[in-house]
Coordinates of C-alpha atoms and ligand atoms in Angstrom, one line a residue:
X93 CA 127.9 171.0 75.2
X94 CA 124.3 170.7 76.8
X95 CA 121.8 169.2 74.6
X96 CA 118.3 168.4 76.4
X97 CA 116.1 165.6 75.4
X98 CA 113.7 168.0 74.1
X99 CA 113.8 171.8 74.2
X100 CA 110.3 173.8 73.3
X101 CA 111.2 177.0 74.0
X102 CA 112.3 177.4 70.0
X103 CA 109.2 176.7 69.1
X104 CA 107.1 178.9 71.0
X105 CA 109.5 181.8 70.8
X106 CA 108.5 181.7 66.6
X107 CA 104.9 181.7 67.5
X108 CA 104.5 183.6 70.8
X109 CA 102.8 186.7 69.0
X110 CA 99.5 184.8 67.5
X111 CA 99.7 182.3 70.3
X112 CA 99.2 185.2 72.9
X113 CA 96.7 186.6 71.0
X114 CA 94.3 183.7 71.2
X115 CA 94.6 183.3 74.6
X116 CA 93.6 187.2 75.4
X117 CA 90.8 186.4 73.0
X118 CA 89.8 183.6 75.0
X119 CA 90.5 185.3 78.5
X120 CA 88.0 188.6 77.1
X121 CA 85.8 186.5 76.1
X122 CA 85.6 184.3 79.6
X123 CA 84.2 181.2 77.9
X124 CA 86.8 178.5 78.5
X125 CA 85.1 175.3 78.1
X126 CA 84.0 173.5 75.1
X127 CA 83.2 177.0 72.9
X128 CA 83.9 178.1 69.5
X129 CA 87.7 177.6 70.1
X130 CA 87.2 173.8 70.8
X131 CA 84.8 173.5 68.4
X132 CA 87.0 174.9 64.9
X133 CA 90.1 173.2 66.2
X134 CA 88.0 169.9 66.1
X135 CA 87.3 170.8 62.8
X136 CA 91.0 171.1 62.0
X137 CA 91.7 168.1 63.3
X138 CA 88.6 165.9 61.6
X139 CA 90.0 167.9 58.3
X140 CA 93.9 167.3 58.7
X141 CA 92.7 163.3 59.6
X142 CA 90.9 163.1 57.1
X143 CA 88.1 162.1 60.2
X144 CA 84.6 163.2 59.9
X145 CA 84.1 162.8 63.5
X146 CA 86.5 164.7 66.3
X147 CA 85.5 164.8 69.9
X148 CA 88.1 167.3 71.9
X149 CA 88.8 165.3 76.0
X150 CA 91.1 166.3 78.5
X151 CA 93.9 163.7 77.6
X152 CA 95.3 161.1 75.7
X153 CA 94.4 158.7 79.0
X154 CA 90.8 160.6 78.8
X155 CA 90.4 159.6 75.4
X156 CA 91.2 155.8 75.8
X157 CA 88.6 155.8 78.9
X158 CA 85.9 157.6 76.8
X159 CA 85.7 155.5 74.2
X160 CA 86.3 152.6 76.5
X161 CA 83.1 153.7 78.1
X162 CA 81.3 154.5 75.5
X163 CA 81.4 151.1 74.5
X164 CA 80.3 149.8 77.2
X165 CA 83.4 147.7 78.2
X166 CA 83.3 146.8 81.2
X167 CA 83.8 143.1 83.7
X168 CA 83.7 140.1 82.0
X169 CA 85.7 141.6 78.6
X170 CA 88.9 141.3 77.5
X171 CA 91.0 143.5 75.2
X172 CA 93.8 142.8 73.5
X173 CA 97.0 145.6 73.3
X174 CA 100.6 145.9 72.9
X175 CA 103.2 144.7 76.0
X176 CA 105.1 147.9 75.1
X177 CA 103.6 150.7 75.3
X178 CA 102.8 154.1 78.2
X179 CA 100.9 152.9 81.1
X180 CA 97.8 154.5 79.9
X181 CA 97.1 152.2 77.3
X182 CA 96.7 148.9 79.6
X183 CA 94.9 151.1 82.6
X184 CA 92.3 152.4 80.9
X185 CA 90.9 148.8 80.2
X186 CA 91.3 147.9 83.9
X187 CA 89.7 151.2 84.6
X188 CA 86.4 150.3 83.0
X189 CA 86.4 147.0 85.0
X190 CA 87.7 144.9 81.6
X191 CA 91.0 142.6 81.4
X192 CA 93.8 143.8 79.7
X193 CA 95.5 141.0 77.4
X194 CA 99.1 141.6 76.6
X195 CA 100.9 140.4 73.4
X196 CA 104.3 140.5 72.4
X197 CA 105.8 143.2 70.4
X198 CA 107.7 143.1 67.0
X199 CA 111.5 143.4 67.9
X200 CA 112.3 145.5 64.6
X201 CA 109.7 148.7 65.0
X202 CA 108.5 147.8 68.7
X203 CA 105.0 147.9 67.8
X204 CA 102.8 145.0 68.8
X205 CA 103.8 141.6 67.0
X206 CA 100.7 140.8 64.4
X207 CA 101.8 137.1 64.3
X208 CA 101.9 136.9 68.0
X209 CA 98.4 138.9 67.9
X210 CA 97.1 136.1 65.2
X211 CA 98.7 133.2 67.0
X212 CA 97.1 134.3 70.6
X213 CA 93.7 134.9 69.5
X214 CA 93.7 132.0 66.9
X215 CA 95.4 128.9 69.5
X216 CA 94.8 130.6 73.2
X217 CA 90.9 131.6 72.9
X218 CA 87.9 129.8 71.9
X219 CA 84.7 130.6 70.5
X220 CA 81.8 130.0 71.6
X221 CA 78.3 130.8 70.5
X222 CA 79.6 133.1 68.0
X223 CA 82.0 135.0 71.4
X224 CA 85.7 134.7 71.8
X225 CA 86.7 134.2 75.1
X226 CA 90.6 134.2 76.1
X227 CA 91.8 131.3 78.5
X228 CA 90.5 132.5 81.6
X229 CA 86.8 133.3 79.9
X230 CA 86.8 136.7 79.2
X231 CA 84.8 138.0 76.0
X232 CA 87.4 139.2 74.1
X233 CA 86.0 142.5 72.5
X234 CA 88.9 144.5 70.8
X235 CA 92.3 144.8 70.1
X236 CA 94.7 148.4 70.6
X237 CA 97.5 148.8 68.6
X238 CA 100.1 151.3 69.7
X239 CA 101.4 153.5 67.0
X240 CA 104.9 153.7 69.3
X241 CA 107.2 156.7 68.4
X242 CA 105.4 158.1 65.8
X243 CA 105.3 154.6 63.4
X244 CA 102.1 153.1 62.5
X245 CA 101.7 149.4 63.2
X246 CA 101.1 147.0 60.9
X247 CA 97.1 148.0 60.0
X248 CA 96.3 146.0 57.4
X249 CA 97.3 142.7 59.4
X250 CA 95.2 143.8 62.7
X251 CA 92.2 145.0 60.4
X252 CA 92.2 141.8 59.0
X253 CA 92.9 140.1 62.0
X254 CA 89.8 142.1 63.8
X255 CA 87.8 141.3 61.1
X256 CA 88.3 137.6 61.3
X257 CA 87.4 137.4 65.3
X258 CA 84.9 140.3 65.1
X259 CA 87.0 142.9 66.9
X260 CA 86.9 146.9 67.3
X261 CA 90.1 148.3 66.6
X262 CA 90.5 151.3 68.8
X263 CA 94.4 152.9 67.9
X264 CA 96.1 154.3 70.3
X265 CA 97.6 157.4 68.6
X266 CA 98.8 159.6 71.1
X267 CA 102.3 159.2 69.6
X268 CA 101.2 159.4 65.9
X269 CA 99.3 162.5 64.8
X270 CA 99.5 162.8 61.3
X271 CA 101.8 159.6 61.1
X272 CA 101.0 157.6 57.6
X273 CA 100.6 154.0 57.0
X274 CA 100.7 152.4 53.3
X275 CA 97.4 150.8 53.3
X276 CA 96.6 148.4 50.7
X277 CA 93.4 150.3 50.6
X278 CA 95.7 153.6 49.7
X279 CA 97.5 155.9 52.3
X280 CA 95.6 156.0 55.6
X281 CA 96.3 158.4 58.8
X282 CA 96.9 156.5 62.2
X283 CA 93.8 156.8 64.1
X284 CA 91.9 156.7 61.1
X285 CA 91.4 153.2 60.7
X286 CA 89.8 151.2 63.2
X287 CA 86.2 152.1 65.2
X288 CA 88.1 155.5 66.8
X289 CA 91.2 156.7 67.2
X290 CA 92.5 159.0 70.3
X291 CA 95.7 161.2 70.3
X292 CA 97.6 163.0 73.5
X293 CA 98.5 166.9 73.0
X294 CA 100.6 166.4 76.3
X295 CA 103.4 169.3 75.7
X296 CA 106.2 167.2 74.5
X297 CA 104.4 165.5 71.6
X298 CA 105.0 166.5 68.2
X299 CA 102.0 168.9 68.5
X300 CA 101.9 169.8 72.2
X301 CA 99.3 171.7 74.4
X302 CA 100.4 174.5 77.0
X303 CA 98.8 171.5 79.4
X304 CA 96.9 168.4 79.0
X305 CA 94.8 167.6 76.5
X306 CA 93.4 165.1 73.7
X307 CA 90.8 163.8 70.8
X308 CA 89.0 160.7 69.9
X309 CA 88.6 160.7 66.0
X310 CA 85.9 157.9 64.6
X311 CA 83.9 157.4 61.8
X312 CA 79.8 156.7 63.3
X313 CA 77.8 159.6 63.8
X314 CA 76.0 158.0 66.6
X315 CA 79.0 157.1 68.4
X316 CA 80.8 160.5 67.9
X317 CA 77.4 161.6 69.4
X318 CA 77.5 158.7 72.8
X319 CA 81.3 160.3 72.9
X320 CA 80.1 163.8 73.0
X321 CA 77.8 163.2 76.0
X322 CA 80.8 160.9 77.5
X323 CA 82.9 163.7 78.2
X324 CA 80.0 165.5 80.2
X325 CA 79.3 163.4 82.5
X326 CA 76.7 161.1 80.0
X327 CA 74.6 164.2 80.2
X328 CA 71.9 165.2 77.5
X329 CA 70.6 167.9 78.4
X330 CA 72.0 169.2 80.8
X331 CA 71.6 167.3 84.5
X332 CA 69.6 164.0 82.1
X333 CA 72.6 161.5 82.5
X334 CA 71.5 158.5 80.2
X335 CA 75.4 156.5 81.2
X336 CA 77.8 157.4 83.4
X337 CA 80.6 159.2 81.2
X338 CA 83.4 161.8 83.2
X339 CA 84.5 165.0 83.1
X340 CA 86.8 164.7 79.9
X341 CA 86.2 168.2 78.4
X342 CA 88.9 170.3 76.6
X343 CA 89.2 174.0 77.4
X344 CA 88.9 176.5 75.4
X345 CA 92.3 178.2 76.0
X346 CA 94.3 174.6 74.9
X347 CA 92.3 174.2 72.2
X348 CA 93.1 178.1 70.8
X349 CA 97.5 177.3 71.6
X350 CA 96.5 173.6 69.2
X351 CA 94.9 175.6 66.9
X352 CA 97.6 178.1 65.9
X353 CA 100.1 175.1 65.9
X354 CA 98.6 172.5 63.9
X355 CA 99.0 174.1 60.7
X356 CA 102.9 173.9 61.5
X357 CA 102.9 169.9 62.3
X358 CA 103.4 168.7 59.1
X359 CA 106.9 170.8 58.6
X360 CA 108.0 169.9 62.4
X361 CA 107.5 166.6 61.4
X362 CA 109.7 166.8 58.2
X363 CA 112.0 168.7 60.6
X364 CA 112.6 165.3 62.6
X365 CA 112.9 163.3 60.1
X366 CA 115.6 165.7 58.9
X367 CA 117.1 164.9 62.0
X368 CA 116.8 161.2 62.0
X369 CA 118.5 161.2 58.6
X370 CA 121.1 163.3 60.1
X371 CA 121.7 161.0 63.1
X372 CA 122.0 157.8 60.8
X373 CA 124.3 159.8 58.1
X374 CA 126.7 160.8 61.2
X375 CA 126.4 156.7 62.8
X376 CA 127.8 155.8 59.8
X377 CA 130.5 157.7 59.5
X378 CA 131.8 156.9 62.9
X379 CA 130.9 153.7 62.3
X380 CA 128.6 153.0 65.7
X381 CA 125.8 151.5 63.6
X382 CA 127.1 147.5 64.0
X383 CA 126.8 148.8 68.2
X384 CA 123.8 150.4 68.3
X385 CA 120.3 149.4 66.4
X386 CA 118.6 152.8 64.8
X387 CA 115.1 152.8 64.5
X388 CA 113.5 151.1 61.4
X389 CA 111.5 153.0 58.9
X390 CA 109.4 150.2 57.5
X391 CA 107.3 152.5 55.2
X392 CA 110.2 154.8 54.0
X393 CA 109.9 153.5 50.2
X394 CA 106.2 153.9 50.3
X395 CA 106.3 157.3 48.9
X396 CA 104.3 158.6 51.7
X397 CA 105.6 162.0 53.2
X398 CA 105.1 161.2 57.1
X399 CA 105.7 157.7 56.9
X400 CA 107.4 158.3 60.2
X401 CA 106.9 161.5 62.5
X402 CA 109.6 160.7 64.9
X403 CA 107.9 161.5 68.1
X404 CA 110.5 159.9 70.0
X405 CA 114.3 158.5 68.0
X406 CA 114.6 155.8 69.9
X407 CA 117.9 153.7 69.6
X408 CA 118.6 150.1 71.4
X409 CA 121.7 149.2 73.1
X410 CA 123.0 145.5 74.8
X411 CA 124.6 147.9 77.3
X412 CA 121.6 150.5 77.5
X413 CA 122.4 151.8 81.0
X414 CA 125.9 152.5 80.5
X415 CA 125.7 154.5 77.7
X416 CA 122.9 156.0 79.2
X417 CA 125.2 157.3 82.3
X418 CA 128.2 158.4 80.0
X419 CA 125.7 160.2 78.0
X420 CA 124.4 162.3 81.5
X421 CA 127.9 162.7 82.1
X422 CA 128.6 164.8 78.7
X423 CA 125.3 166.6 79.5
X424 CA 123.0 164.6 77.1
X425 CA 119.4 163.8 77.8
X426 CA 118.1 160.9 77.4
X427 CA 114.8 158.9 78.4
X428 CA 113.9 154.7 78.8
X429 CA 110.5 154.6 76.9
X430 CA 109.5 152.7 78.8
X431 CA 111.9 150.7 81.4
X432 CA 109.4 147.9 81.9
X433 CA 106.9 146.3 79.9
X434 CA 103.1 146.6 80.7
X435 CA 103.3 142.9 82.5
X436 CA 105.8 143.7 84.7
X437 CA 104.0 146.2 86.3
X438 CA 103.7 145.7 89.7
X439 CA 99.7 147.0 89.4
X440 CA 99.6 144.4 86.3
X441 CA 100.6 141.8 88.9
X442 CA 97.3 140.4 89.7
X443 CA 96.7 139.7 85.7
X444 CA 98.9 136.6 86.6
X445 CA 102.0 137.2 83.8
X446 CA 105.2 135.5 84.5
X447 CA 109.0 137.1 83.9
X448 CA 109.5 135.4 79.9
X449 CA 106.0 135.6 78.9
X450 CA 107.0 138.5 76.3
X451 CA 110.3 138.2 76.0
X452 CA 110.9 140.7 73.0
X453 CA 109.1 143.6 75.2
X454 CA 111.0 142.7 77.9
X455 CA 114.7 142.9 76.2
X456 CA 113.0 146.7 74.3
X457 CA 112.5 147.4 78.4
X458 CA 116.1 146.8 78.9
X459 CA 118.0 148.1 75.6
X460 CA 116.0 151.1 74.4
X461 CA 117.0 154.5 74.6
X462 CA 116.0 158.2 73.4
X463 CA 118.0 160.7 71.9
X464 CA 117.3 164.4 71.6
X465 CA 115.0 164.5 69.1
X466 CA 113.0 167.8 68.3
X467 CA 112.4 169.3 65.2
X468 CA 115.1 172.9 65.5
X469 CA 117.9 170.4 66.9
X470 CA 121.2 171.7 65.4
X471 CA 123.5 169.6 63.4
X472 CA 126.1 170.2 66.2
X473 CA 124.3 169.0 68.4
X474 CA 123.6 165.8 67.0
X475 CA 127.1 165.5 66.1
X476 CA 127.8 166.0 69.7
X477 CA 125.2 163.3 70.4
X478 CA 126.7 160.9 68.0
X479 CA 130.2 161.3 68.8
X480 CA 129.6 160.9 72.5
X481 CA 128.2 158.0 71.8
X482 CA 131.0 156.3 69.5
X483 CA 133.5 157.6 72.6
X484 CA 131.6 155.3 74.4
X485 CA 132.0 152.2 72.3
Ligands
PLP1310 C1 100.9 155.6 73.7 C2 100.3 156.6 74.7 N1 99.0 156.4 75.1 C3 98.4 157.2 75.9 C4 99.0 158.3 76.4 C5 98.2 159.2 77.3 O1 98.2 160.5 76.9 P1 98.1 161.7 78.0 O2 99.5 161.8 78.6 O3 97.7 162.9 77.2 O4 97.1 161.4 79.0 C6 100.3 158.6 76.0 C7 100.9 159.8 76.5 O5 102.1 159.9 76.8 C8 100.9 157.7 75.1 O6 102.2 157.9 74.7

């Protein structure tokens, strides 16, 4: 039995009729950047986040480097992120010309570790006249979290955390659109509760563009507005550039496909964790759950609906690549996400990290592995997936 990593082609198939229909609207109308389309669907998101500000970019990437910008980071700065995480994350603070600090991640959800995040800010870096530098002098000036897979991190430890240094928090929620964290504070979306937030419509996240595309949520007017003129170049009016922003605009034809789909996340989302109860109920009964470790659900008793979206069901494995290969070989996909971590990256190599620096990101580099995970996956097919898997043990 063939069962891919992920297969879309459900999906669109049960909306093709209104999807097609917004993109003929957009194509008669020949507007296709940053119109009325981009515009309501912005809306939709700042409403479904709970956001009052949404800025539509060209990316999940685009987003980190806009409000990376926008704050003016830039040589001499320092911020602090997750050792596990897509490349995007790390390269966007080298992008702007800043340092990016890599800290060890928790070993049960793979998100970054808040006690190594504490520990390295409060015995590596010193202060001075009211600045943090790290080691090498670098003003330290925020920290990322990754919400990995769909799981929030820890937020009310790195709030508090920022708060005692004097950080931003920017969160890096490509992964996590809609995902819910049990705040002290009450129930709070990812991307909802540091300075900004940005997510990635790339096609194979839970909401997915026909393309590329991506949005910075955040809270201050005025740097909603600086994030506005980011994406056109710093421009305002037209051909006045007050900073030098990019071209990180959304069109209007992705924003019109993300529009029809959003009001469907929430169910796709129950949908996968649907099938992440059905993959643990069928490890169990064959027994495979001593072999394999299933991902943790941290918040599951919180009472909050998406305390997990499951963008990715990522398992880990001692023998990762074997069972990888046995799983190609009974027509499984699979993916490594990701196969190294951020410091071993040969671009990373000039940041001066040694092999051991982050050992729990390292060992998630060499033992995790996705399953087929998407929202109309059959129940035969997971039970495909799960016995193949106890064959192999
Ligand atoms: C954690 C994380 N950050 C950033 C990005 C970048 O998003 P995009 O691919 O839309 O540029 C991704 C996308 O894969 C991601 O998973």
């Amino acid at each position: 039995m063939r069962v891919p990593l992920l297969d879309l082609s459900q999906q669109y198939a049960a909306l093709a009729g209104p999807i097609r229909a917004e993109i003929e609207e957009v194509l008669a109308g020949q507007n296709f950047i940053l119109g009325r389309k981009v515009e309501e669907f912005e809306g939709a998101i700042g409403r479904y986040c709970g956001s009052p500000h949404a800025i539509g970019v060209s990316s999940g990437t685009d987003a980190l480097l806009a409000v990376f910008m926008t704050m003016g980071l830039g040589p001499g700065d320092a911020v602090v992120t997750s050792d596990y995480s897509f490349f995007a994350t790390g390269s966007c603070v080298a992008r702007v010309g800043a340092t990016p600090v890599f800290i060890d991640i928790d070993p049960v959800t793979c998100n970054i570790s808040t006690a190594a995040l504490a520990r390295y800010l409060a015995e590596s870096c010193r202060r001075e006249d009211g600045v943090l530098h790290t080691p090498k002098g670098g003003r330290v000036r925020a920290i990322v979290p990754v919400h990995l897979f769909g799981l929030c991190c820890d937020m009310d430890a790195i709030n508090e955390i920022a708060q005692r240094f004097h950080l931003d928090v920017i969160e890096d929620a490509a992964q996590a659109l809609g995902a819910e964290y049990p705040s002290a504070g009450g129930a709070a979306k990812g991307g909802t509760m540091g300075t900004a937030g940005t997510f990635s419509f790339y096609p194979s996240k839970n909401l997915g563009a026909a393309g590329d595309a991506g949005m910075i949520i955040c809270r201050e007017e005025a740097f909603a507005a600086r994030l506005r003129h980011c994406r056109q170049h710093g421009m305002e009016p037209r051909y006045y550039h007050h900073f030098i922003g990019g071209n990180f605009r959304l069109d209007e034809i992705q924003a019109a496909i993300l529009g029809v789909k959003l009001p469907h996340l929430d169910e796709w989302s129950a949908a996968r964790r649907g099938v992440a109860d059905n993959y643990r109920s069928e490890f169990e009964r064959l027994s495979v759950t001593g072999k394999i470790t299933l991902p943790a659900e941290p918040f599951r008793e919180s009472g909050l609906t998406n305390h997990h979206i499951f963008h990715q069901y990522v398992i880990r494995a001692e023998r990762r690549d074997a069972l990888r290969e046995h799983l190609t070989r009974k027509e499984i996909g699979t993916a490594i996400y990701y196969p190294l971590a951020l410091h071993e990256q040969e671009c990373f190599r000039y940041l001066g990290y040694s092999a051991g620096d982050f050992p729990e990101a390292e060992r998630a580099a060499r033992e995790t592995l996705a399953l087929p995970m998407y929202p109309e996956l059959s129940r035969e097919a997971q039970r495909y997936v799960a016995e193949s898997i106890a064959e192999f043990f």
